[in-house]
Coordinates of C-alpha atoms in Angstrom, one line a residue:
M1 CA -19.7 -2.7 -17.3
R2 CA -19.7 0.5 -15.3
W3 CA -17.5 0.7 -12.3
K4 CA -17.6 3.3 -9.5
V5 CA -14.1 4.1 -8.2
L6 CA -13.9 5.1 -4.6
T7 CA -10.5 5.9 -3.0
P8 CA -9.5 8.3 -0.2
F9 CA -6.9 9.9 -2.4
T10 CA -9.1 10.8 -5.4
R11 CA -10.8 14.1 -4.9
K12 CA -11.9 15.2 -8.3
R13 CA -14.8 13.9 -10.4
G14 CA -14.1 13.1 -14.0
A15 CA -12.1 10.6 -16.0
A16 CA -10.6 7.7 -14.2
S17 CA -7.0 8.1 -12.9
W18 CA -4.8 5.7 -11.0
I19 CA -4.8 2.1 -12.3
P20 CA -8.4 2.3 -13.8
A21 CA -7.1 4.8 -16.4
Q22 CA -4.7 2.1 -17.7
V23 CA -7.4 -0.5 -17.6
A24 CA -9.7 1.6 -19.7
Q25 CA -7.0 1.6 -22.4
I26 CA -6.7 -2.2 -22.3
D27 CA -10.5 -2.8 -22.3
P28 CA -12.7 0.1 -23.4
A29 CA -15.8 -1.9 -22.5
Q30 CA -15.0 -1.2 -18.8
V31 CA -16.3 2.3 -18.0
F32 CA -15.1 4.0 -14.8
E33 CA -16.9 6.7 -12.8
V34 CA -14.9 8.4 -10.1
V35 CA -16.8 9.2 -6.8
P36 CA -14.4 11.8 -5.2
A37 CA -13.5 11.9 -1.6
H38 CA -14.3 15.1 0.3
Y39 CA -11.9 14.5 3.1
Q40 CA -8.2 14.1 3.8
H41 CA -7.1 11.8 6.6
D42 CA -3.8 11.2 8.4
R43 CA -3.2 7.5 7.5
S44 CA -0.1 7.3 9.7
R45 CA -2.4 6.9 12.7
K46 CA -3.1 3.3 13.8
V47 CA -6.8 3.8 14.5
S48 CA -9.5 5.7 12.5
G49 CA -11.6 7.9 14.7
G50 CA -15.4 8.4 14.7
R51 CA -15.2 11.4 12.4
E52 CA -13.1 9.5 9.9
W53 CA -15.5 6.5 9.8
L54 CA -18.4 8.9 9.2
D55 CA -16.5 10.4 6.2
Y56 CA -16.0 6.9 4.8
F57 CA -19.7 6.0 5.3
L58 CA -20.9 9.2 3.6
H59 CA -18.5 8.6 0.7
A60 CA -19.8 5.1 0.3
A61 CA -23.4 6.3 0.6
R62 CA -22.9 8.9 -2.1
S63 CA -21.7 6.2 -4.5
W64 CA -24.7 4.1 -3.7
T65 CA -27.2 6.7 -4.8
G66 CA -29.0 5.4 -7.9
M67 CA -27.2 2.1 -7.9
L68 CA -30.4 0.1 -7.4
L69 CA -31.6 1.4 -10.8
S70 CA -28.8 -0.4 -12.6
R71 CA -27.7 -4.0 -12.5
Q72 CA -24.5 -3.3 -14.4
V73 CA -22.7 -1.4 -11.7
G74 CA -19.7 -2.5 -9.6
Y75 CA -17.2 -0.9 -7.2
V76 CA -13.5 -0.6 -7.2
T77 CA -12.1 0.7 -3.8
A78 CA -8.7 1.1 -2.1
F79 CA -7.8 0.4 1.5
P80 CA -10.2 -1.4 4.0
Q81 CA -12.5 1.3 5.3
L82 CA -14.5 2.0 2.1
P83 CA -15.1 -1.7 1.1
M84 CA -16.3 -2.2 4.7
M85 CA -18.9 0.6 4.3
L86 CA -19.9 -0.6 0.8
G87 CA -20.2 -4.1 2.2
L88 CA -22.6 -3.0 4.9
L89 CA -24.7 -1.1 2.3
K90 CA -24.7 -4.2 0.0
R91 CA -26.0 -6.3 2.9
L92 CA -28.7 -3.8 3.9
C93 CA -29.9 -3.5 0.3
R94 CA -29.5 -7.2 -0.5
S95 CA -27.5 -6.2 -3.6
R96 CA -25.4 -8.3 -5.9
A97 CA -23.2 -5.5 -7.0
P98 CA -19.6 -6.7 -7.2
I99 CA -16.9 -5.1 -5.0
L100 CA -13.2 -5.3 -5.7
A101 CA -11.2 -4.2 -2.7
W102 CA -7.8 -3.2 -4.0
C103 CA -4.9 -2.3 -1.6
F104 CA -6.6 -4.2 1.2
N105 CA -4.3 -3.7 4.2
M106 CA -5.7 -3.5 7.7
G107 CA -2.4 -2.5 9.3
R108 CA -3.6 -4.9 12.1
T109 CA -6.4 -7.3 12.7
Y110 CA -9.0 -6.8 15.4
D111 CA -10.9 -9.0 17.8
G112 CA -14.0 -8.3 19.9
R113 CA -16.7 -5.9 18.5
K114 CA -14.4 -4.3 15.9
G115 CA -13.6 -7.7 14.5
Q116 CA -17.2 -8.7 14.4
L117 CA -18.2 -5.6 12.6
A118 CA -15.4 -6.0 10.1
R119 CA -16.4 -9.5 9.4
F120 CA -20.0 -8.5 9.0
G121 CA -19.3 -5.8 6.5
L122 CA -16.4 -7.4 4.6
S123 CA -18.1 -10.7 4.1
T124 CA -19.9 -9.4 1.0
V125 CA -16.8 -8.2 -0.7
D126 CA -16.2 -10.3 -3.8
T127 CA -12.4 -10.0 -4.3
F128 CA -9.7 -8.7 -2.0
V129 CA -6.4 -7.7 -3.6
V130 CA -3.5 -7.9 -1.1
H131 CA 0.0 -6.8 -1.7
S132 CA 1.9 -9.5 0.1
R133 CA 1.4 -13.3 -0.2
Q134 CA 1.3 -13.9 3.5
E135 CA -1.7 -11.7 3.9
I136 CA -3.9 -14.1 2.0
E137 CA -3.7 -16.6 4.9
T138 CA -3.9 -13.8 7.5
Y139 CA -7.0 -12.2 6.2
S140 CA -8.8 -15.3 5.0
T141 CA -8.4 -16.8 8.5
W142 CA -9.3 -13.6 10.3
L143 CA -12.4 -12.9 8.2
G144 CA -13.4 -16.6 7.9
L145 CA -13.6 -16.3 4.2
P146 CA -12.3 -18.7 1.4
R147 CA -8.7 -18.1 0.3
E148 CA -10.0 -17.9 -3.3
R149 CA -11.4 -14.5 -2.6
F150 CA -7.9 -13.1 -1.9
V151 CA -5.5 -12.4 -4.7
F152 CA -1.9 -11.2 -4.5
V153 CA -1.0 -8.4 -6.9
P154 CA 2.2 -6.3 -6.3
L155 CA 1.6 -2.9 -4.9
S156 CA 1.8 -0.4 -7.7
I157 CA 3.1 3.2 -7.8
D158 CA 3.1 6.0 -10.4
V159 CA 6.6 5.5 -11.8
V160 CA 8.4 8.7 -12.8
E161 CA 11.1 9.0 -15.4
L162 CA 14.7 9.5 -14.1
D163 CA 16.8 12.4 -15.4
G164 CA 20.0 10.3 -15.5
Q165 CA 21.8 12.4 -12.9
D166 CA 23.3 11.1 -9.7
H167 CA 21.5 12.9 -6.9
E168 CA 23.5 11.3 -4.1
D169 CA 25.0 13.9 -1.9
S170 CA 28.7 12.9 -1.9
A171 CA 29.9 16.1 -0.2
Q172 CA 27.7 15.7 2.9
P173 CA 26.4 12.0 2.9
F174 CA 23.5 11.0 5.1
L175 CA 21.0 8.2 5.4
V176 CA 17.3 8.7 5.5
A177 CA 14.3 6.8 6.9
M178 CA 10.7 7.9 6.4
G179 CA 7.2 6.9 7.4
S180 CA 5.2 6.9 10.6
A181 CA 3.1 3.8 10.6
N182 CA 4.5 0.6 12.2
R183 CA 8.1 1.8 12.1
D184 CA 10.9 0.3 14.3
Y185 CA 12.8 3.6 14.8
R186 CA 14.1 2.3 18.2
S187 CA 16.3 -0.3 16.4
L188 CA 17.4 2.2 13.7
V189 CA 18.4 4.9 16.3
S190 CA 20.5 2.2 18.1
A191 CA 22.2 1.3 14.9
V192 CA 23.1 4.8 13.7
R193 CA 24.1 5.8 17.2
A194 CA 26.8 3.2 17.0
L195 CA 27.8 4.1 13.4
G196 CA 27.7 7.8 13.8
Y197 CA 26.4 8.4 10.3
P198 CA 24.3 11.6 9.8
T199 CA 20.7 10.4 9.8
I200 CA 17.4 12.1 8.9
I201 CA 14.1 10.5 10.0
I202 CA 11.0 11.9 8.4
A203 CA 8.0 11.0 10.6
S204 CA 5.3 12.3 12.9
A205 CA 6.3 12.9 16.5
H206 CA 4.3 10.0 17.8
A207 CA 6.4 7.6 15.8
L208 CA 9.5 8.4 17.9
Q209 CA 7.8 8.9 21.2
G210 CA 10.0 7.7 24.1
I211 CA 13.2 7.3 21.9
E212 CA 16.2 9.3 23.0
L213 CA 18.0 10.6 19.9
P214 CA 21.7 11.0 19.5
P215 CA 23.3 14.2 18.0
N216 CA 23.7 12.6 14.6
V217 CA 19.9 12.0 14.2
E218 CA 17.6 14.8 13.0
V219 CA 13.8 14.4 12.8
R220 CA 11.7 16.3 10.3
S221 CA 7.9 16.3 9.9
G222 CA 5.3 18.1 7.8
L223 CA 7.4 17.8 4.6
S224 CA 5.7 17.7 1.2
L225 CA 5.9 14.6 -1.0
A226 CA 8.4 16.4 -3.3
E227 CA 10.6 17.3 -0.3
C228 CA 10.5 13.6 0.9
H229 CA 11.4 12.4 -2.6
A230 CA 14.3 14.9 -2.8
L231 CA 15.8 13.6 0.4
C232 CA 15.3 10.0 -0.7
R233 CA 17.3 10.7 -3.9
R234 CA 20.1 12.6 -2.1
A235 CA 20.6 10.0 0.6
R236 CA 23.5 7.6 0.4
V237 CA 21.3 4.9 2.0
N238 CA 17.5 4.6 2.5
V239 CA 16.4 2.5 5.5
I240 CA 12.9 1.1 6.0
P241 CA 12.8 -0.4 9.6
V242 CA 9.4 -2.0 10.1
D243 CA 7.7 -3.2 13.3
N244 CA 4.9 -5.3 11.9
E245 CA 5.2 -9.0 11.4
T246 CA 1.5 -9.7 10.7
T247 CA 0.4 -7.3 7.9
A248 CA 2.1 -5.2 5.3
S249 CA 3.8 -1.9 6.3
G250 CA 6.5 0.2 4.6
Q251 CA 5.7 -0.8 1.0
V252 CA 5.2 2.6 -0.5
T253 CA 8.4 4.0 1.0
L254 CA 10.3 0.9 -0.2
L255 CA 9.0 1.0 -3.7
E256 CA 9.5 4.7 -4.2
A257 CA 13.1 4.4 -3.1
M258 CA 13.6 1.5 -5.5
M259 CA 11.9 3.6 -8.2
Y260 CA 14.6 6.3 -7.7
A261 CA 17.3 3.6 -8.1
K262 CA 18.3 3.8 -4.5
A263 CA 20.0 1.1 -2.4
V264 CA 17.7 0.1 0.5
V265 CA 18.0 -1.7 3.8
A266 CA 14.6 -3.0 5.0
T267 CA 13.3 -5.2 7.7
D268 CA 12.5 -8.7 6.4
C269 CA 8.7 -8.8 7.0
V270 CA 5.3 -9.3 5.4
G271 CA 5.5 -6.0 3.6
T272 CA 9.0 -6.3 2.1
R273 CA 9.9 -9.9 1.3
D274 CA 7.8 -10.1 -1.8
Y275 CA 9.6 -7.2 -3.4
V276 CA 13.3 -7.5 -2.4
T277 CA 15.7 -10.1 -3.7
E278 CA 18.5 -10.2 -1.1
G279 CA 21.6 -8.6 -2.4
V280 CA 20.1 -7.8 -5.8
T281 CA 17.3 -5.3 -5.3
G282 CA 18.0 -4.5 -1.7
L283 CA 19.2 -5.8 1.7
L284 CA 16.9 -7.5 4.2
V285 CA 17.5 -7.8 7.9
P286 CA 15.6 -9.8 10.6
P287 CA 13.1 -7.8 12.7
H288 CA 14.5 -6.0 15.8
D289 CA 18.1 -7.2 15.0
V290 CA 20.2 -4.1 15.7
G291 CA 23.4 -5.9 14.9
A292 CA 22.2 -7.1 11.5
L293 CA 20.7 -3.6 10.7
T294 CA 24.0 -1.9 11.7
A295 CA 26.1 -4.3 9.5
A296 CA 23.8 -3.9 6.5
I297 CA 23.8 -0.1 6.7
E298 CA 27.6 0.0 7.1
R299 CA 27.9 -2.4 4.1
L300 CA 26.0 -0.2 1.8
W301 CA 27.5 3.0 3.1
Q302 CA 31.0 1.9 2.4
D303 CA 30.4 0.1 -1.0
T304 CA 29.6 2.5 -3.8
A305 CA 29.6 -0.3 -6.5
L306 CA 27.1 -2.3 -4.5
R307 CA 24.8 0.7 -4.0
Q308 CA 24.8 1.4 -7.7
S309 CA 24.2 -2.3 -8.7
I310 CA 21.3 -2.7 -6.2
G311 CA 19.8 0.7 -7.3
A312 CA 19.9 -0.2 -11.0
H313 CA 18.3 -3.7 -10.4
A314 CA 15.7 -2.1 -8.1
R315 CA 14.7 0.4 -10.8
Q316 CA 14.3 -2.4 -13.3
Y317 CA 12.1 -4.4 -11.0
V318 CA 9.8 -1.4 -10.4
E319 CA 9.4 -0.7 -14.1
S320 CA 8.5 -4.3 -15.0
H321 CA 6.4 -5.3 -11.9
V322 CA 4.9 -2.4 -10.0
S323 CA 4.0 0.4 -12.4
F324 CA 0.3 1.2 -12.9
K325 CA 0.7 -0.1 -16.4
A326 CA 2.2 -3.4 -15.2
V327 CA -0.6 -4.2 -12.7
A328 CA -3.5 -2.9 -14.9
V329 CA -3.5 -6.2 -16.8
E330 CA -4.3 -8.0 -13.5
M331 CA -7.0 -5.5 -12.5
Q332 CA -8.6 -5.9 -15.9
R333 CA -8.6 -9.7 -15.5
L334 CA -10.2 -9.5 -12.1
L335 CA -12.9 -7.0 -13.2
A336 CA -13.7 -9.2 -16.2
L337 CA -14.2 -12.2 -13.9
L338 CA -16.5 -10.2 -11.6
E339 CA -18.5 -9.0 -14.5
A340 CA -18.9 -12.6 -15.8
E341 CA -19.9 -13.8 -12.3
R342 CA -22.3 -11.0 -11.9
G343 CA -24.0 -12.1 -15.2
G344 CA -24.1 -15.7 -13.9
T345 CA -22.0 -17.0 -16.8
L346 CA -19.2 -18.4 -14.6
G347 CA -18.8 -19.8 -11.1
R348 CA -16.1 -18.3 -9.0
R349 CA -14.0 -21.4 -8.8
R350 CA -14.2 -22.2 -12.5
A351 CA -13.3 -18.6 -13.4
R352 CA -10.3 -18.5 -11.2
A353 CA -9.1 -21.9 -12.4
A354 CA -9.3 -20.7 -15.9

């Protein structure tokens, strides 16, 4: 079957990249066609603006051109906006084209007209892949859709090889926290103010609005991905403080730090608890608990052996569970089910039970 791949982060037409590239190696019968995005949005913002929604619609509309001429076309998307636009087109055209919504994470759920529009468009999506188990219940309830349409698959990242060198800056140690969406920097600043440890926060200005910073905290923004990764590797401790108890936040930052074999302190929340085994691959602290956050940071800061042990186990977990290669098997399985259902050879419930 031919699958059109639409993601906001793929901007070149050609051979499939991302997870579909691994799927194509597993199952050559699955053919992928990339429909590139011609836009670049700031995903740290909580709300997409009108211009951004127009970009998503035009992206979806380009992929729909010529679709009606073929009955063997499906869609693989990432994030919620594109499957919503595709779902609307699917409704308008009364199409049966299957839609697999990977990386489905709303950031927050909406009521009122926004919620109604989301439910209208997303009701035609065949399978939603979420990256935390709790979101199955959250989204199925919010959208009024059967739980069977939602599947938990670990969030995946492009795992890089390590060069075997210790990049921790032992001469001038510091801790780092990065990310702008749904971060609890108020609690973090309170914790490091008490500890006095040098701290670098990499985030947009709006993420720290209204927070008074002590002298030991430095804020940086506009850094490249390579610069962020370099600071992650040099830091003695990585911290992911999250202010979101409903949907997943902070997962990419968490997994990339784990990939670099770094010891992490993270908020125990929807986005982290499926990935961290307490004391083994990281440390989890209750939301907004400054005392627990302070104690966890100090524990890792002072204990070199614990940092090394947690970092090694974290790296092992990433390699075996969240690499593109690791999750490609599950994507291939879901696409095969959708292809079978599209052909009418299997019912959804029978296929999932199998």
